[in-house]
């Protein structure tokens, strides 16, 4: 990714803020209650280059670096909807394997339409039998002439119902990491079906699904990279996804603090603003105290990644620290709001419901600790 200067980043923030004010905020409550947002939003985001942020410009992308992805999360967090971010930007995990492992023909076939908002992309790794244990995935793909015959299922897949193309992790070889490949499965492929998962704690307006592959014949031309060489693409994807999830967590924690401060200033108890109560001021200070060091760490890691480093242990630890930060801030935010924080319509209420998914997605908290320990040689 090309590194942006401060002027470019501020221009991006202005573009994002105007887009969200115009296209999202007037509708987000209705979308959450409806459990979906319109496909047209992809097209509108694509027109502004928001979907292409950080992707190669010759494929329809726009300049962007790790810090610009943080800015995107900060601005979209103002909606209070993690589901919107997850759904609108599901290509952020669906397309990188195509860009990193795919041939020029594959890239030009799949990527431009997604970045323009004409098509939707998703990633399918998690299975009903396991999530973080990628080495033991069970969905198989057997080569048969000029096709792979895929059999198995994936679950908890963001944009799983509406995706036009899904990057699917499959087993083409022996057990373990060395037997995994990545295939692009397109909507309408015979043997590919899906079922919506709509009874969720949070991320209501995000489309989530279970995918089924029943003797699904996928063209061999849709194999990304070498057969049995897909694990590296998955791991590269996880690192970027974990940084993004950390950025979302920190951004939502800040929203909780901002809303709690605003509410405490206008809410009166016993004839005085709530913010005049020392216990409330201390809660607000505690929230800020949690946010500041994690945000600093986030921006520092982003700069190191853009300089060519991949400090995997620190990314894992940051993700855990960020999700613990948002859990604390959401809890305190709801507490300060009191009964109003228990009612739908308050951003702190929705963020409170959505904190756990950030600690589970992209690698569960426990897996992050173990991976960090291994990276530290422990």
Coordinates of C-alpha atoms in Angstrom, one line a residue:
X1 CA 0.0 0.0 0.0
X2 CA 1.3 3.5 -0.8
X3 CA 1.8 5.6 2.3
X4 CA -0.4 8.7 2.4
X5 CA 0.7 12.1 3.7
X6 CA -1.3 14.0 6.3
X7 CA -3.2 16.1 3.7
X8 CA -4.3 13.0 1.9
X9 CA -5.5 11.4 5.1
X10 CA -7.5 14.5 6.1
X11 CA -9.1 14.6 2.6
X12 CA -10.0 11.0 3.0
X13 CA -11.6 11.7 6.4
X14 CA -13.6 14.5 4.9
X15 CA -14.8 12.3 2.1
X16 CA -15.8 9.5 4.5
X17 CA -17.6 11.9 6.9
X18 CA -19.6 13.5 4.1
X19 CA -20.6 10.1 2.7
X20 CA -21.7 8.8 6.1
X21 CA -23.6 11.9 6.9
X22 CA -25.4 11.8 3.6
X23 CA -25.8 8.1 2.8
X24 CA -25.8 6.3 6.1
X25 CA -26.8 8.1 9.3
X26 CA -30.3 9.0 8.1
X27 CA -31.0 5.3 7.5
X28 CA -28.8 3.2 9.9
X29 CA -31.5 2.7 12.5
X30 CA -34.0 1.4 9.9
X31 CA -31.3 -0.8 8.4
X32 CA -30.5 -2.3 11.7
X33 CA -34.1 -3.1 12.5
X34 CA -34.6 -4.5 9.0
X35 CA -31.5 -6.7 9.3
X36 CA -30.0 -5.5 6.0
X37 CA -28.8 -2.5 4.0
X38 CA -29.4 -1.9 0.3
X39 CA -27.0 -3.2 -2.3
X40 CA -26.9 0.3 -3.8
X41 CA -24.7 1.4 -1.0
X42 CA -21.9 -0.7 -2.4
X43 CA -22.2 1.2 -5.7
X44 CA -22.2 4.6 -4.0
X45 CA -19.2 3.7 -1.9
X46 CA -17.4 2.3 -5.0
X47 CA -18.0 5.5 -6.9
X48 CA -16.1 7.5 -4.3
X49 CA -13.2 5.0 -4.2
X50 CA -14.0 3.9 -0.6
X51 CA -14.2 0.2 -1.5
X52 CA -10.9 0.4 -3.4
X53 CA -8.9 1.9 -0.5
X54 CA -5.5 0.3 -0.5
X55 CA -6.1 -1.9 -3.5
X56 CA -4.0 -1.7 -6.7
X57 CA -5.0 1.3 -8.8
X58 CA -4.7 -0.7 -12.0
X59 CA -7.5 -2.9 -10.7
X60 CA -9.8 0.0 -9.8
X61 CA -8.3 0.7 -6.3
X62 CA -7.4 3.9 -4.7
X63 CA -4.4 5.0 -2.7
X64 CA -4.4 3.9 0.9
X65 CA -2.3 2.6 3.7
X66 CA -2.8 1.0 7.1
X67 CA -3.5 4.4 8.8
X68 CA -6.1 5.2 6.2
X69 CA -7.9 1.9 7.1
X70 CA -7.9 3.1 10.7
X71 CA -9.4 6.4 9.6
X72 CA -12.1 4.5 7.7
X73 CA -13.0 2.6 10.9
X74 CA -13.0 5.7 13.0
X75 CA -15.5 7.5 10.7
X76 CA -17.8 4.5 10.1
X77 CA -17.8 3.8 13.9
X78 CA -19.9 7.0 14.2
X79 CA -22.8 4.9 12.8
X80 CA -22.5 2.7 15.9
X81 CA -23.0 -0.3 13.6
X82 CA -20.3 -2.9 13.4
X83 CA -22.6 -4.9 11.0
X84 CA -22.5 -2.1 8.5
X85 CA -18.7 -2.0 8.5
X86 CA -18.5 -5.8 8.3
X87 CA -21.0 -6.1 5.4
X88 CA -20.0 -3.1 3.3
X89 CA -16.3 -4.0 3.5
X90 CA -16.4 -7.8 3.5
X91 CA -14.3 -7.7 0.3
X92 CA -11.5 -6.5 2.6
X93 CA -11.0 -10.1 3.5
X94 CA -12.5 -11.7 0.4
X95 CA -10.3 -10.0 -2.2
X96 CA -6.7 -9.9 -0.8
X97 CA -6.1 -13.6 -1.6
X98 CA -7.1 -12.9 -5.2
X99 CA -4.8 -9.9 -5.3
X100 CA -1.9 -11.7 -3.5
X101 CA -2.1 -15.2 -5.1
X102 CA -4.2 -14.8 -8.2
X103 CA -3.0 -14.5 -11.8
X104 CA -3.3 -11.3 -13.7
X105 CA -6.4 -12.8 -15.5
X106 CA -8.0 -13.8 -12.2
X107 CA -7.4 -10.3 -10.8
X108 CA -8.9 -8.6 -13.7
X109 CA -11.8 -11.0 -13.8
X110 CA -12.9 -10.7 -10.2
X111 CA -11.5 -7.5 -8.6
X112 CA -12.6 -4.4 -10.6
X113 CA -16.3 -5.2 -10.4
X114 CA -16.1 -5.6 -6.6
X115 CA -14.2 -2.4 -6.0
X116 CA -16.7 -0.5 -8.2
X117 CA -19.5 -1.9 -6.0
X118 CA -21.1 -3.9 -8.9
X119 CA -20.4 -7.2 -7.2
X120 CA -19.9 -8.3 -3.5
X121 CA -17.1 -10.5 -2.3
X122 CA -16.7 -12.7 0.8
X123 CA -14.2 -15.0 2.5
X124 CA -15.2 -18.5 3.7
X125 CA -12.8 -20.2 6.1
X126 CA -14.8 -21.1 9.3
X127 CA -16.6 -24.4 9.4
X128 CA -19.3 -25.8 11.7
X129 CA -16.7 -28.1 13.2
X130 CA -14.2 -25.3 13.9
X131 CA -13.1 -21.8 13.4
X132 CA -9.6 -20.8 14.4
X133 CA -8.3 -24.4 13.8
X134 CA -7.6 -23.7 10.1
X135 CA -5.2 -26.6 9.8
X136 CA -8.0 -29.1 10.3
X137 CA -10.6 -27.7 7.9
X138 CA -12.8 -30.4 6.4
X139 CA -14.3 -28.9 3.2
X140 CA -12.7 -30.9 0.4
X141 CA -11.9 -30.1 -3.2
X142 CA -11.1 -33.0 -5.6
X143 CA -9.6 -32.4 -9.0
X144 CA -11.7 -33.9 -11.8
X145 CA -10.6 -32.9 -15.2
X146 CA -10.8 -29.1 -15.6
X147 CA -12.8 -28.7 -12.4
X148 CA -12.6 -29.1 -8.7
X149 CA -15.5 -31.0 -7.0
X150 CA -16.1 -29.3 -3.7
X151 CA -17.9 -30.9 -0.8
X152 CA -18.5 -29.5 2.7
X153 CA -19.8 -26.4 4.4
X154 CA -18.8 -23.0 5.9
X155 CA -20.5 -21.0 8.5
X156 CA -20.7 -17.5 10.1
X157 CA -19.7 -16.1 6.7
X158 CA -20.1 -12.3 6.4
X159 CA -21.9 -11.3 3.2
X160 CA -22.5 -15.1 2.7
X161 CA -26.0 -14.7 1.3
X162 CA -25.5 -11.8 -1.1
X163 CA -21.9 -12.4 -2.2
X164 CA -21.4 -12.8 -6.0
X165 CA -18.0 -14.5 -5.4
X166 CA -16.6 -16.2 -2.3
X167 CA -12.9 -17.1 -1.7
X168 CA -13.2 -20.5 -0.1
X169 CA -10.6 -22.4 1.9
X170 CA -10.6 -26.1 0.9
X171 CA -8.6 -29.2 1.5
X172 CA -7.0 -30.5 -1.7
X173 CA -4.1 -32.4 0.0
X174 CA -3.1 -34.3 3.1
X175 CA -4.1 -33.3 6.7
X176 CA -2.4 -30.1 8.1
X177 CA -1.5 -26.7 6.7
X178 CA 0.2 -28.1 3.6
X179 CA -3.0 -29.5 2.2
X180 CA -5.1 -26.3 1.9
X181 CA -6.0 -24.4 -1.2
X182 CA -8.1 -21.4 -2.1
X183 CA -10.8 -21.4 -4.7
X184 CA -13.1 -18.6 -5.9
X185 CA -16.7 -19.9 -6.0
X186 CA -19.2 -17.8 -7.9
X187 CA -22.9 -17.4 -7.2
X188 CA -25.0 -19.7 -9.2
X189 CA -22.5 -22.5 -9.4
X190 CA -24.4 -25.8 -9.3
X191 CA -24.1 -27.4 -5.9
X192 CA -23.5 -24.2 -4.1
X193 CA -26.3 -23.2 -1.7
X194 CA -26.6 -21.0 1.4
X195 CA -28.8 -20.4 4.4
X196 CA -29.1 -17.1 6.3
X197 CA -28.1 -16.8 9.9
X198 CA -30.3 -13.9 11.2
X199 CA -30.7 -14.7 14.9
X200 CA -27.7 -12.7 16.1
X201 CA -26.8 -10.8 19.2
X202 CA -25.4 -8.0 17.1
X203 CA -24.3 -7.0 13.6
X204 CA -28.0 -7.2 12.6
X205 CA -27.7 -5.4 9.3
X206 CA -24.7 -7.6 8.3
X207 CA -25.7 -10.5 6.1
X208 CA -24.3 -13.7 7.7
X209 CA -24.8 -17.2 6.3
X210 CA -23.9 -20.9 6.3
X211 CA -22.6 -22.1 2.9
X212 CA -23.1 -25.6 1.5
X213 CA -21.1 -27.3 -1.2
X214 CA -22.7 -30.5 -2.4
X215 CA -20.6 -31.9 -5.3
X216 CA -20.1 -28.3 -6.4
X217 CA -18.0 -28.2 -9.6
X218 CA -15.7 -25.2 -9.6
X219 CA -13.5 -24.4 -12.7
X220 CA -9.9 -25.3 -12.0
X221 CA -9.1 -21.8 -13.4
X222 CA -10.5 -20.4 -10.1
X223 CA -7.7 -21.9 -8.1
X224 CA -5.7 -19.1 -6.5
X225 CA -2.0 -19.8 -6.5
X226 CA -0.6 -23.3 -6.3
X227 CA -2.6 -26.3 -5.2
X228 CA -2.0 -26.9 -1.5
X229 CA -0.4 -23.5 -1.2
X230 CA -3.4 -21.6 0.2
X231 CA -2.4 -21.4 3.9
X232 CA 0.0 -18.5 3.4
X233 CA -2.8 -16.5 1.8
X234 CA -5.1 -17.2 4.7
X235 CA -2.5 -16.1 7.2
X236 CA -1.7 -12.9 5.4
X237 CA -5.4 -12.1 5.4
X238 CA -5.7 -12.8 9.1
X239 CA -3.0 -10.2 10.0
X240 CA -4.8 -7.5 8.1
X241 CA -8.2 -8.5 9.4
X242 CA -6.9 -8.5 13.0
X243 CA -5.5 -5.0 12.7
X244 CA -8.9 -3.8 11.2
X245 CA -10.8 -5.4 14.1
X246 CA -8.6 -3.7 16.6
X247 CA -9.2 -0.4 14.8
X248 CA -12.9 -1.0 14.9
X249 CA -12.8 -1.8 18.6
X250 CA -10.8 1.4 19.5
X251 CA -13.1 3.5 17.3
X252 CA -16.2 2.1 18.9
X253 CA -14.7 2.7 22.4
X254 CA -14.2 6.4 21.5
X255 CA -17.9 6.6 20.4
X256 CA -18.9 5.2 23.8
X257 CA -16.8 7.8 25.6
X258 CA -18.1 10.7 23.4
X259 CA -21.7 9.7 23.8
X260 CA -21.3 9.1 27.6
X261 CA -19.8 12.6 28.0
X262 CA -22.6 14.2 26.0
X263 CA -25.3 12.4 27.9
X264 CA -23.7 13.1 31.3
X265 CA -23.6 16.8 30.5
X266 CA -27.3 17.1 29.5
X267 CA -28.8 14.6 31.9
X268 CA -29.8 16.0 35.3
X269 CA -30.0 14.1 38.6
X270 CA -31.2 15.8 41.8
X271 CA -31.1 19.2 40.1
X272 CA -27.6 19.0 38.7
X273 CA -26.0 17.7 35.5
X274 CA -24.8 14.1 35.9
X275 CA -21.3 15.1 35.0
X276 CA -21.0 17.0 38.2
X277 CA -21.0 13.7 40.1
X278 CA -17.4 12.7 40.9
X279 CA -18.2 9.0 40.4
X280 CA -19.4 9.7 36.8
X281 CA -16.4 11.9 36.0
X282 CA -14.1 9.2 37.2
X283 CA -15.9 6.6 35.0
X284 CA -15.3 8.9 32.0
X285 CA -11.6 9.4 32.9
X286 CA -11.3 5.6 33.3
X287 CA -12.7 5.1 29.8
X288 CA -10.3 7.7 28.3
X289 CA -7.4 6.1 30.2
X290 CA -8.2 2.8 28.5
X291 CA -8.5 4.3 25.0
X292 CA -5.4 6.5 24.7
X293 CA -2.6 3.9 25.0
X294 CA -4.4 1.3 22.8
X295 CA -5.0 3.9 20.1
X296 CA -1.4 5.0 20.2
X297 CA -0.3 1.4 19.9
X298 CA -2.7 0.9 17.0
X299 CA -1.2 3.8 15.0
X300 CA 2.4 2.8 15.8
X301 CA 1.8 -0.7 14.5
X302 CA 0.1 0.6 11.4
X303 CA 3.2 2.7 10.7
X304 CA 5.4 -0.3 11.2
X305 CA 3.3 -2.4 8.9
X306 CA 3.5 0.3 6.2
X307 CA 7.2 0.3 6.6
X308 CA 7.3 -3.4 5.7
X309 CA 7.2 -5.1 9.1
X310 CA 4.6 -7.7 10.2
X311 CA 4.9 -7.8 14.0
X312 CA 2.5 -10.8 14.4
X313 CA 2.8 -11.1 18.2
X314 CA 2.0 -7.5 18.7
X315 CA -0.9 -7.6 16.3
X316 CA -2.4 -10.4 18.3
X317 CA -1.8 -8.6 21.6
X318 CA -3.2 -5.4 20.2
X319 CA -6.4 -7.1 19.0
X320 CA -7.0 -8.5 22.5
X321 CA -6.2 -5.1 24.2
X322 CA -8.5 -3.2 21.9
X323 CA -11.4 -5.6 22.3
X324 CA -11.0 -5.5 26.1
X325 CA -10.9 -1.7 25.8
X326 CA -14.2 -1.5 23.9
X327 CA -15.9 -4.0 26.3
X328 CA -15.0 -1.8 29.3
X329 CA -16.0 1.4 27.6
X330 CA -19.3 0.0 26.3
X331 CA -20.2 -1.4 29.8
X332 CA -19.4 2.0 31.4
X333 CA -21.2 3.8 28.7
X334 CA -24.4 1.8 29.2
X335 CA -24.1 2.3 33.0
X336 CA -23.8 6.1 32.6
X337 CA -26.9 6.1 30.3
X338 CA -28.8 4.0 32.9
X339 CA -32.2 2.9 31.6
X340 CA -31.7 4.9 28.4
X341 CA -28.7 2.7 27.7
X342 CA -30.8 -0.4 27.9
X343 CA -33.1 0.8 25.1
X344 CA -32.5 0.3 21.4
X345 CA -31.6 3.6 19.7
X346 CA -28.6 4.5 21.8
X347 CA -25.3 3.8 20.1
X348 CA -23.8 2.5 23.4
X349 CA -26.6 -0.2 23.6
X350 CA -25.7 -1.5 20.1
X351 CA -22.0 -1.4 20.7
X352 CA -22.4 -3.2 24.0
X353 CA -24.1 -6.1 22.2
X354 CA -21.5 -6.2 19.5
X355 CA -18.3 -6.2 21.6
X356 CA -17.9 -10.0 21.8
X357 CA -17.9 -10.6 18.1
X358 CA -14.8 -8.4 17.8
X359 CA -13.0 -10.7 20.3
X360 CA -14.1 -13.8 18.4
X361 CA -13.7 -12.8 14.7
X362 CA -10.4 -13.0 13.0
X363 CA -9.1 -15.4 15.7
X364 CA -10.5 -15.8 19.2
X365 CA -8.9 -14.1 22.2
X366 CA -7.5 -17.3 23.5
X367 CA -6.0 -18.1 20.1
X368 CA -4.4 -14.7 19.9
X369 CA -2.6 -15.3 23.2
X370 CA -1.3 -18.6 22.1
X371 CA -0.1 -17.3 18.8
X372 CA 1.6 -14.4 20.4
X373 CA 3.3 -16.7 22.8
X374 CA 4.6 -18.9 20.0
X375 CA 5.9 -15.8 18.1
X376 CA 7.7 -14.8 21.3
X377 CA 9.4 -18.2 21.4
X378 CA 7.5 -19.4 24.5

